[in-house]
Amino acid sequence: MSEVTASQKHPKGLWVLFGTEMWERFNFYGMRTLLTLFIVNSLMMSKEDSSLIYGGFLGLCYLTPMLGGFIADRFLGNRYCIMLGGLLMAIGQMLLFFSASIFSSNLDLAKTLLYVALGIIILGNGFFKPNISSMVGSLYPKEEKSKLDTAFTIFYMGINVGAFLGQFICPMVGDVVNADGTRDIFAFKWGFLAASIAMMIGTITFYLLKDKYVITPEGKPIGGLPKNNDASDFEEGEATSAKFSTKSIGIAVVAFVVLTVVFNQLFGQNWIYSIIYGSGLTLAGLILSDTSLTKIERDRILVIYIVSFFVIFFWAAFEQAGSSLTFIADNQTDRNFFGWNMPPSMVQIFNGIFVVAFAVPFSMLWDKLRAAGKEPTSPFKQAVGLLLIAVSYFIIAHNVKDLGNSGLLAVKWLVLLYLIQTFGELCLSPIGLSLVGKLAPKRFASLLFGVFFLSNASGYALAGTLGSILPATGEQFTRAEEAGIDLQAVLDKTVEPTGKDLFLLAQFNIAKIKNESLEKELKPIIEQNNKMIETSKKENENFKLDREKLTFPSVDTLTKIESEKTIVAANPVFAGFEIHNLFEFFMVFVILCGVASVILFMLTPTLKKMMHGIK
Ligand code: GLN
């Protein structure tokens, strides 16, 4: 157990950072379990929109670290940024708590609060995340850098102990069923409150312990204000920072604007996603424009870029956890887990559990292979990660194949999916970080980490897009049936829905209103119906929907909806392919990640050469 003996010799500061990051990830992943369910069930938005919001939110969480890293290096230092980030995230979660407390009396305000809260959490994460990771590195003086791999393994476990706790507590208090078996849409707020409290504990822990433990062996504070740094804090040659000419910065700004517009206009991405993709590509180009780069450095940077491109597909598939996989756990899964009916949001917990269980065995496996001279190169490990995630979706795809619209998937298959995905994550995520650390020329290190994080961000944006092509799931078929509509027949285009049918499908967020003025006209009617359904359900447990008791728009409007098709009920489409069912949905991930994996495997010999001796 060389890991254990080594870990005993780690500086105490590592445990402070471990604890702080643990509480922060509690807050982040705990909230992630509830976010999309809250948006769909309480704020009554569609699954499609909630997936897009989720992807944009996660993507921006990995865009702002560029800013947080920059502000820390120039002005505030790591410590202040961590405390500021922690505080902001705690405030953001508190705003989510308010949003989840008032939605039934003021839906519009609740939606506004949601966006403000997510914005604040995004900023907070940007201040927090890069700085806590870079402090782990700074704890070790030059001669102890060999301990870094183990340090990051321990730290990665802290991340996942936190994720596990958050994914247990937040669903326990926030994802609750009423006596009649329906979801308590008023409980989400307790989950957000728990997340906020966790973040406060993390921030206070760090505030109280930092001066005593987060220090160099000589007792100097680590991560203080940059103006207090003296030259001895830097390693030899490190002062040479990246300097870009005004011309290349000018070109970069123009390129960023052009690329963002191209993604928005040509590829139909929303502005947030376009900004994420645009900034990743621009920063990558900017670094390569530096004329001081040698051929070897340039080759190594290209390897970082190529790997960064491929990991996009991994995160896009992996982050389905908080959207489509949670919807499936909610609506089409038998969640009986050893006699206990798990809350759907809690199914995500298996990722955290498996990382904690397998992070050390995996790093021991690499050590063993290294000792035997058989350790694969990093790109090879990443290709394995991609292959594993493709396999995980292949297994699920085959298990949902015969479920139809009302069958239930056994929860063990989702557990298996998370097990295989976690193995993939352990081949890809910590390895990727250390690969960037090893390949990046020092003067570009933080910027190249920025590119790497931006590729994660792009993966999350893609996760949002892919999550939004989830076809209708079980409960939507049931709801439509209650309202007297054969949804399958509508989607198969074997019946022509009437204006009333289309209105009802829009009312249930199954069909999409394609026209803004129509949306404005229908909104008050939809809200009125929702209120009626809600109060009737409260008054009578056995309430059955009678479509004729609902309020409908005027006959004129209904006729117009029918003839002009301003409300559309159709299967989602991705890259020109119609997604008819869950099998086809999951196969999208199998194909994307499978193809990415095969290409990366084929590229590994070339990449190995381009790494010039680094593994
Ligand atoms: N789960 C890890 C974390 O939260 C990795 C996420 C990532 O790198 N995209 O830090």
XYZ file of C-alpha atoms and ligand atoms in Angstrom:
625
model
C 0.000 0.000 0.000
C 2.552 2.565 -1.067
C -0.318 5.044 -1.625
C -1.204 5.116 2.045
C 2.312 5.605 3.316
C 2.847 8.329 0.753
C -0.384 10.068 1.681
C 0.647 10.227 5.335
C 3.540 12.408 4.341
C 1.467 14.932 2.462
C 1.370 18.462 3.860
C -1.572 19.173 6.173
C -2.662 21.915 3.799
C -3.725 19.215 1.337
C -6.386 18.089 3.792
C -7.665 21.653 4.207
C -7.976 21.927 0.423
C -9.509 18.436 0.334
C -12.155 19.515 2.867
C -12.879 22.846 1.193
C -13.231 21.240 -2.224
C -15.346 18.474 -0.707
C -17.938 20.942 0.602
C -17.847 22.900 -2.624
C -18.502 19.797 -4.735
C -21.255 18.827 -2.259
C -22.919 22.127 -3.128
C -22.319 21.772 -6.872
C -23.233 18.148 -7.473
C -25.990 18.174 -4.837
C -27.653 20.991 -6.710
C -27.046 19.224 -10.028
C -29.220 16.304 -8.855
C -32.235 18.601 -8.516
C -31.728 21.385 -11.040
C -33.382 19.973 -14.157
C -36.152 18.255 -12.182
C -36.900 21.568 -10.466
C -36.953 23.453 -13.771
C -39.327 20.941 -15.333
C -41.638 20.180 -12.414
C -41.824 23.445 -10.492
C -41.003 26.066 -13.094
C -42.980 24.083 -15.662
C -40.503 24.436 -18.477
C -39.927 21.717 -21.068
C -37.276 19.037 -20.706
C -35.697 20.347 -23.870
C -35.284 23.845 -22.417
C -34.091 22.492 -19.101
C -31.372 20.452 -20.851
C -30.267 23.510 -22.772
C -30.153 25.633 -19.603
C -28.250 22.870 -17.811
C -25.677 22.582 -20.620
C -25.234 26.355 -20.814
C -24.856 26.601 -17.060
C -22.234 23.853 -16.869
C -20.448 25.180 -19.915
C -20.189 28.663 -18.455
C -18.979 27.165 -15.161
C -15.948 25.960 -17.099
C -15.521 29.187 -19.090
C -15.277 31.522 -16.086
C -12.247 29.729 -14.561
C -10.199 31.565 -17.220
C -11.322 34.802 -15.648
C -10.913 33.542 -12.085
C -7.392 32.325 -12.819
C -6.476 35.611 -14.429
C -7.840 37.746 -11.573
C -6.064 35.555 -9.026
C -2.719 35.810 -10.836
C -2.925 39.545 -11.353
C -4.869 40.979 -8.450
C -6.411 38.909 -5.696
C -4.339 35.743 -5.255
C -5.749 32.238 -4.788
C -6.954 32.627 -1.209
C -9.219 35.611 -1.701
C -10.576 34.154 -4.921
C -11.488 30.902 -3.186
C -13.314 32.737 -0.393
C -15.030 35.089 -2.821
C -16.041 32.174 -5.065
C -17.345 30.178 -2.107
C -19.365 33.096 -0.845
C -20.844 33.768 -4.284
C -21.855 30.143 -4.724
C -23.487 30.069 -1.279
C -25.457 33.197 -2.234
C -26.416 31.662 -5.588
C -27.755 28.523 -3.907
C -29.680 30.699 -1.467
C -31.315 32.456 -4.442
C -32.271 29.051 -5.844
C -33.806 28.341 -2.433
C -35.875 31.537 -2.790
C -36.823 30.678 -6.356
C -37.999 27.232 -5.225
C -39.929 28.849 -2.351
C -41.983 31.320 -4.350
C -42.618 29.710 -7.742
C -46.232 28.841 -7.003
C -47.180 32.436 -6.254
C -44.908 34.222 -8.716
C -43.618 32.040 -11.528
C -41.981 34.856 -13.470
C -39.977 36.059 -10.477
C -38.987 32.471 -9.719
C -37.645 32.084 -13.267
C -35.731 35.350 -13.033
C -34.255 34.251 -9.710
C -33.196 30.971 -11.327
C -31.178 32.772 -13.997
C -29.649 35.241 -11.518
C -28.767 32.382 -9.165
C -27.145 30.320 -11.916
C -25.232 33.417 -13.086
C -23.853 33.999 -9.595
C -22.912 30.326 -9.186
C -21.125 30.459 -12.559
C -19.063 33.451 -11.396
C -18.394 31.836 -8.033
C -17.250 28.616 -9.655
C -14.932 30.624 -11.903
C -13.241 32.161 -8.888
C -13.129 28.955 -6.895
C -12.301 26.020 -9.159
C -9.010 26.991 -10.870
C -7.589 28.469 -7.697
C -8.181 25.552 -5.423
C -6.625 23.159 -7.979
C -3.579 25.332 -8.518
C -3.071 25.629 -4.750
C -2.757 21.849 -4.574
C 0.200 22.191 -6.929
C 1.735 25.066 -4.948
C 1.765 23.068 -1.709
C 4.668 21.023 -3.008
C 8.132 22.494 -3.368
C 10.103 21.665 -6.513
C 11.820 18.622 -5.038
C 8.499 17.101 -4.008
C 6.665 17.486 -7.320
C 6.803 13.707 -7.796
C 4.140 13.469 -5.096
C 1.759 15.477 -7.267
C 0.136 12.495 -8.973
C -0.874 11.009 -5.624
C -1.826 14.456 -4.332
C -4.215 14.900 -7.238
C -5.612 11.404 -6.751
C -6.362 12.264 -3.116
C -7.822 15.585 -4.193
C -9.971 13.864 -6.855
C -11.313 11.656 -4.091
C -12.173 14.766 -2.050
C -14.126 16.006 -5.060
C -16.076 12.793 -5.187
C -16.627 12.299 -1.459
C -18.257 15.737 -1.675
C -20.206 14.774 -4.799
C -21.393 11.621 -3.037
C -22.530 13.473 0.099
C -24.324 16.150 -1.930
C -25.947 13.557 -4.160
C -27.201 11.772 -1.062
C -28.367 14.677 1.133
C -29.895 16.969 -1.507
C -32.180 14.276 -2.984
C -33.078 13.058 0.527
C -34.420 16.469 1.511
C -35.305 17.865 -1.906
C -36.635 15.036 -4.074
C -39.560 13.858 -2.018
C -42.851 12.122 -2.815
C -46.261 13.012 -1.392
C -48.443 10.461 0.376
C -50.216 9.722 -2.922
C -46.952 8.893 -4.679
C -46.723 12.107 -6.718
C -43.655 14.353 -6.496
C -43.660 17.104 -3.866
C -42.742 20.038 -6.078
C -42.346 22.274 -3.032
C -39.486 20.246 -1.536
C -36.692 21.173 -3.991
C -35.954 24.256 -1.913
C -34.585 22.166 0.961
C -32.042 20.595 -1.377
C -30.848 24.024 -2.503
C -30.694 25.207 1.109
C -28.559 22.168 2.004
C -26.242 23.023 -0.895
C -25.950 26.601 0.309
C -25.145 25.520 3.866
C -22.503 23.087 2.569
C -20.827 25.892 0.655
C -20.846 28.116 3.731
C -19.234 25.356 5.796
C -16.562 24.941 3.116
C -15.814 28.650 2.930
C -15.659 29.053 6.719
C -13.445 25.952 7.080
C -11.022 27.388 4.577
C -11.122 30.855 6.173
C -10.328 29.460 9.620
C -7.683 26.909 8.675
C -5.790 28.520 5.813
C -3.269 30.546 7.845
C -2.311 27.610 9.989
C -2.022 24.896 7.369
C -2.011 26.219 3.806
C 1.594 27.329 4.049
C 4.988 26.456 2.610
C 7.345 24.217 4.615
C 8.984 27.476 5.790
C 5.632 28.702 7.068
C 4.946 31.323 4.377
C 1.290 31.676 3.297
C 0.481 30.110 -0.081
C -1.772 31.909 -2.531
C -1.667 35.353 -0.906
C -1.951 38.648 -2.758
C 0.220 38.579 -5.910
C 1.821 41.915 -5.023
C 3.341 40.239 -1.948
C 5.018 37.509 -4.000
C 8.763 37.722 -4.055
C 10.921 36.384 -6.853
C 11.884 33.287 -4.860
C 8.274 32.110 -5.095
C 8.875 31.358 -8.752
C 10.893 28.615 -10.276
C 13.766 29.428 -12.528
C 12.670 30.685 -15.915
C 9.043 30.851 -14.802
C 8.923 34.624 -14.902
C 9.015 34.549 -18.674
C 5.331 35.027 -19.185
C 3.377 34.713 -22.403
C 3.526 37.928 -24.400
C 1.274 38.361 -27.375
C 1.705 41.171 -29.877
C -1.082 43.727 -30.108
C -1.596 42.495 -33.645
C -2.263 38.874 -32.625
C -4.555 39.971 -29.796
C -6.424 42.152 -32.301
C -6.761 39.236 -34.715
C -7.909 37.008 -31.832
C -10.674 39.435 -30.876
C -11.916 39.587 -34.477
C -11.652 35.794 -34.820
C -13.637 35.336 -31.602
C -16.453 37.568 -32.846
C -16.520 35.921 -36.282
C -16.454 32.365 -34.889
C -19.168 33.126 -32.354
C -21.408 34.557 -35.058
C -20.672 31.572 -37.325
C -21.631 29.073 -34.609
C -24.802 31.036 -33.943
C -25.893 31.741 -37.498
C -24.565 28.783 -39.458
C -24.754 26.009 -36.895
C -27.855 27.277 -35.104
C -26.250 27.216 -31.644
C -27.607 29.603 -29.016
C -25.398 32.582 -28.093
C -24.015 31.070 -24.898
C -22.942 27.863 -26.634
C -21.518 29.891 -29.529
C -19.427 31.993 -27.129
C -18.068 28.850 -25.459
C -17.086 27.208 -28.750
C -15.764 30.502 -30.158
C -13.575 31.318 -27.171
C -12.065 27.827 -27.019
C -10.977 27.938 -30.655
C -9.735 31.533 -30.420
C -7.602 30.945 -27.354
C -6.140 27.824 -28.957
C -5.220 29.828 -32.052
C -3.825 32.733 -30.052
C -1.362 30.520 -28.202
C -0.118 28.994 -31.450
C 0.474 32.486 -32.888
C 3.303 33.085 -30.422
C 6.510 33.257 -32.447
C 8.775 32.181 -29.594
C 7.425 28.621 -29.729
C 9.949 25.982 -30.739
C 8.999 23.061 -33.005
C 8.893 20.646 -30.043
C 6.733 22.992 -27.987
C 4.394 23.493 -30.906
C 4.060 19.719 -31.420
C 3.273 19.200 -27.748
C 0.678 21.971 -27.744
C -0.949 20.383 -30.795
C -1.216 17.128 -28.843
C -3.045 19.025 -26.077
C -5.420 20.445 -28.698
C -6.106 17.110 -30.338
C -6.791 15.430 -27.008
C -8.924 18.414 -25.931
C -11.037 17.962 -29.031
C -11.705 14.309 -28.332
C -12.596 14.773 -24.651
C -15.471 17.036 -25.740
C -17.393 13.904 -26.721
C -16.645 12.232 -23.419
C -18.052 15.080 -21.302
C -21.027 15.510 -23.617
C -21.933 11.882 -22.934
C -20.927 11.904 -19.274
C -22.963 14.973 -18.339
C -26.215 13.365 -19.431
C -26.193 12.362 -15.741
C -27.901 15.580 -14.685
C -30.378 15.783 -17.549
C -31.560 12.952 -19.808
C -30.373 10.147 -17.499
C -32.128 11.778 -14.553
C -35.326 12.164 -16.584
C -35.103 8.492 -17.493
C -34.436 7.573 -13.853
C -37.492 9.664 -13.015
C -39.912 8.446 -15.639
C -38.851 5.143 -17.020
C -36.913 3.325 -14.314
C -37.854 0.837 -11.646
C -35.775 2.356 -8.835
C -36.263 -0.435 -6.351
C -32.803 -0.735 -4.808
C -32.674 -3.680 -2.382
C -36.260 -3.029 -1.356
C -35.913 0.749 -1.148
C -37.402 3.072 -3.737
C -34.567 5.503 -4.476
C -35.377 9.104 -5.344
C -34.665 9.482 -9.087
C -32.200 12.315 -8.573
C -30.118 10.127 -6.258
C -29.232 7.608 -8.972
C -26.379 9.984 -9.957
C -24.693 9.123 -6.659
C -23.118 5.969 -8.060
C -20.546 7.992 -9.963
C -19.224 9.562 -6.736
C -19.249 6.243 -4.892
C -17.368 4.463 -7.658
C -14.730 7.195 -7.994
C -14.031 7.014 -4.253
C -13.813 3.222 -4.479
C -11.688 3.010 -7.605
C -9.476 6.124 -7.791
C -6.670 4.555 -5.738
C -6.835 1.110 -7.409
C -6.628 2.863 -10.792
C -3.588 4.908 -9.830
C -1.989 1.717 -8.454
C -2.732 0.004 -11.747
C -0.883 2.742 -13.648
C 2.031 2.472 -11.174
C 2.221 -1.275 -11.704
C 2.099 -0.981 -15.480
C 4.744 1.741 -15.336
C 7.025 -0.444 -13.230
C 6.628 -3.218 -15.785
C 7.372 -0.782 -18.602
C 3.878 -1.327 -20.014
C 2.109 1.899 -19.093
C 0.100 3.127 -22.080
C 0.515 6.737 -23.222
C -2.010 9.313 -21.981
C -3.856 9.638 -25.327
C -4.238 5.848 -25.376
C -5.792 5.927 -21.878
C -8.149 8.637 -23.051
C -9.189 6.589 -26.053
C -9.964 3.779 -23.598
C -12.074 6.258 -21.569
C -14.068 7.130 -24.689
C -14.494 3.478 -25.590
C -15.803 2.686 -22.102
C -18.415 5.422 -22.194
C -19.549 4.183 -25.623
C -19.866 0.665 -24.162
C -21.897 1.969 -21.203
C -24.464 3.538 -23.531
C -24.493 0.476 -25.785
C -25.579 -1.663 -22.826
C -28.325 0.793 -21.872
C -29.490 1.166 -25.464
C -30.054 -2.584 -25.646
C -31.898 -2.640 -22.357
C -34.344 0.078 -23.338
C -34.950 -1.415 -26.764
C -38.026 -3.416 -25.820
C -39.415 -1.157 -23.111
C -41.916 0.618 -25.323
C -43.584 3.680 -23.845
C -44.549 2.296 -20.480
C -41.974 -0.397 -19.580
C -39.463 0.283 -16.816
C -35.697 -0.062 -16.920
C -34.239 -1.867 -13.897
C -32.100 0.555 -11.879
C -29.212 -1.944 -11.876
C -28.573 -1.046 -15.508
C -28.090 2.596 -14.589
C -25.771 1.499 -11.769
C -23.769 -0.523 -14.293
C -23.739 2.462 -16.646
C -22.276 4.675 -13.907
C -19.712 1.995 -13.013
C -18.412 1.757 -16.570
C -18.551 5.536 -17.023
C -16.548 5.990 -13.831
C -13.868 3.625 -15.130
C -13.849 5.773 -18.257
C -13.615 8.956 -16.194
C -10.643 7.585 -14.251
C -8.847 6.778 -17.516
C -9.541 10.196 -18.920
C -10.104 13.006 -16.453
C -7.181 13.020 -13.971
C -4.917 11.792 -16.783
C -5.938 14.699 -18.996
C -5.122 17.258 -16.321
C -1.684 15.857 -15.679
C -1.026 15.511 -19.420
C -1.631 19.234 -19.876
C 0.628 19.886 -16.876
C 3.391 17.796 -18.420
C 3.154 18.941 -22.053
C 2.501 22.654 -21.625
C 5.506 24.986 -21.905
C 5.636 26.749 -18.527
C 4.867 30.219 -19.824
C 1.649 28.958 -21.376
C 0.613 26.556 -18.636
C -2.395 28.401 -17.248
C -3.588 29.428 -20.691
C -3.359 25.845 -21.900
C -5.275 24.678 -18.836
C -7.756 27.319 -19.951
C -8.012 25.669 -23.378
C -8.433 22.292 -21.710
C -11.202 23.597 -19.441
C -12.815 25.261 -22.441
C -12.918 21.869 -24.127
C -14.733 20.580 -21.019
C -17.047 23.578 -21.363
C -17.669 22.718 -25.010
C -18.430 19.156 -23.964
C -21.017 20.461 -21.523
C -22.589 22.694 -24.155
C -22.784 19.688 -26.466
C -24.268 17.726 -23.540
C -27.043 20.328 -23.410
C -27.736 20.023 -27.131
C -27.712 16.225 -27.004
C -29.842 16.098 -23.858
C -32.428 18.218 -25.616
C -33.003 15.521 -28.261
C -34.363 13.101 -25.660
C -37.559 11.724 -27.205
C -40.826 11.696 -25.259
C -40.596 9.422 -22.206
C -43.179 7.306 -20.397
C -44.907 9.959 -18.295
C -45.499 12.148 -21.330
C -47.309 9.323 -23.098
C -49.410 8.811 -19.962
C -50.258 12.500 -19.633
C -51.263 12.699 -23.278
C -53.383 9.579 -22.874
C -55.155 11.096 -19.852
C -56.054 14.009 -22.067
C -57.375 11.627 -24.728
C -54.463 11.892 -27.161
C -52.560 8.994 -28.697
C -49.129 10.606 -28.593
C -47.399 7.727 -30.384
C -49.803 8.040 -33.299
C -49.241 11.811 -33.408
C -45.446 11.341 -33.430
C -45.687 8.608 -36.057
C -47.880 10.985 -38.063
C -50.601 8.341 -38.406
C -53.199 10.740 -36.996
C -53.604 14.470 -37.594
C -53.857 16.191 -34.188
C -56.645 18.751 -33.837
C -55.981 22.312 -32.675
C -57.204 21.307 -29.231
C -54.850 18.306 -29.132
C -51.917 20.488 -30.098
C -52.819 23.081 -27.493
C -52.974 20.380 -24.802
C -49.653 18.888 -25.885
C -48.112 22.354 -25.576
C -49.810 22.770 -22.214
C -47.966 19.618 -21.049
C -44.686 20.772 -22.577
C -44.734 17.912 -25.051
C -45.258 20.029 -28.162
C -43.488 23.281 -28.954
C -45.088 26.647 -29.655
C -43.254 27.992 -32.695
C -44.467 31.545 -32.651
C -43.793 34.224 -30.048
C -47.065 36.097 -30.286
C -48.992 32.837 -30.034
C -46.904 31.901 -26.990
C -47.858 35.190 -25.350
C -51.501 34.577 -26.117
C -51.490 31.024 -24.753
C -49.386 31.601 -21.643
C -52.157 32.919 -19.362
C -54.500 30.112 -20.443
C -51.837 27.483 -19.771
C -51.135 28.972 -16.349
C -54.816 29.045 -15.496
C -55.165 25.371 -16.423
C -52.072 24.434 -14.463
C -53.415 26.167 -11.370
C -56.741 24.388 -11.782
C -55.043 20.982 -12.125
C -52.828 21.677 -9.132
C -55.658 22.702 -6.805
C -57.894 19.862 -7.962
C -55.087 17.410 -7.217
C -54.667 18.877 -3.770
C -58.375 18.646 -3.020
C -58.909 15.215 -4.473
C -56.302 12.486 -4.490
C -58.092 10.533 -7.205
C -58.426 13.512 -9.507
C -58.759 12.485 -13.163
C -58.185 15.006 -15.890
C -61.277 15.826 -17.917
C -60.106 17.678 -20.970
C -63.422 19.408 -21.478
C -63.094 21.103 -18.069
C -59.939 22.880 -19.180
C -59.900 26.347 -20.640
C -59.016 26.509 -24.344
C -58.060 29.403 -26.600
C -60.741 30.812 -28.904
C -62.048 28.665 -31.754
C -60.335 31.014 -34.187
C -56.968 30.487 -32.563
C -57.494 26.727 -32.433
C -58.325 26.602 -36.136
C -55.266 28.679 -36.914
C -53.053 26.390 -34.806
C -54.374 23.389 -36.694
C -54.059 24.808 -40.189
C -50.841 26.788 -39.773
C -49.133 24.211 -37.525
C -47.827 26.868 -35.159
C -47.595 24.218 -32.480
C -45.411 21.284 -33.428
C -45.508 17.819 -31.915
C -42.695 15.841 -33.492
C -39.780 13.612 -32.655
C -36.495 15.436 -32.067
C -34.000 15.581 -34.916
C -30.213 15.433 -34.639
C -27.891 16.021 -37.589
C -30.746 15.263 -39.968
C -31.770 12.025 -38.212
C -35.117 11.726 -36.495
C -34.805 10.217 -33.001
C -37.836 7.937 -32.634
C -37.182 6.303 -29.286
C -34.778 5.865 -26.365
C -32.796 3.175 -28.191
C -31.933 5.592 -30.982
C -31.239 8.333 -28.441
C -28.620 6.263 -26.611
C -27.123 5.008 -29.865
C -26.223 8.648 -30.669
C -23.764 8.525 -27.750
C -22.487 5.084 -28.722
C -21.723 6.281 -32.225
C -20.235 9.668 -31.272
C -17.970 8.313 -28.533
C -17.228 5.060 -30.342
C -16.073 6.830 -33.504
C -14.102 9.376 -31.448
C -12.418 6.538 -29.572
C -11.437 4.610 -32.706
C -9.964 7.717 -34.352
C -8.030 8.587 -31.191
C -6.671 5.018 -30.989
C -5.494 5.337 -34.582
C -3.827 8.650 -33.846
C -1.922 7.482 -30.773
C 1.313 6.462 -32.559
C 1.504 9.889 -34.221
C 0.641 11.657 -30.976
C 3.331 9.668 -29.181
C 5.931 11.012 -31.617
C 4.609 14.542 -31.238
C 4.964 14.341 -27.469
C 8.762 14.040 -27.828
C 9.525 11.718 -24.957
C 6.703 12.701 -22.600
C 4.228 9.911 -21.811
N -15.821 15.564 -11.537
C -14.667 16.358 -11.654
C -14.828 17.686 -10.954
O -15.884 18.087 -10.617
C -14.234 16.536 -13.097
C -15.070 17.419 -13.923
C -14.325 17.853 -15.191
O -13.109 17.888 -15.272
N -15.015 18.225 -16.200
O -13.872 18.379 -10.723
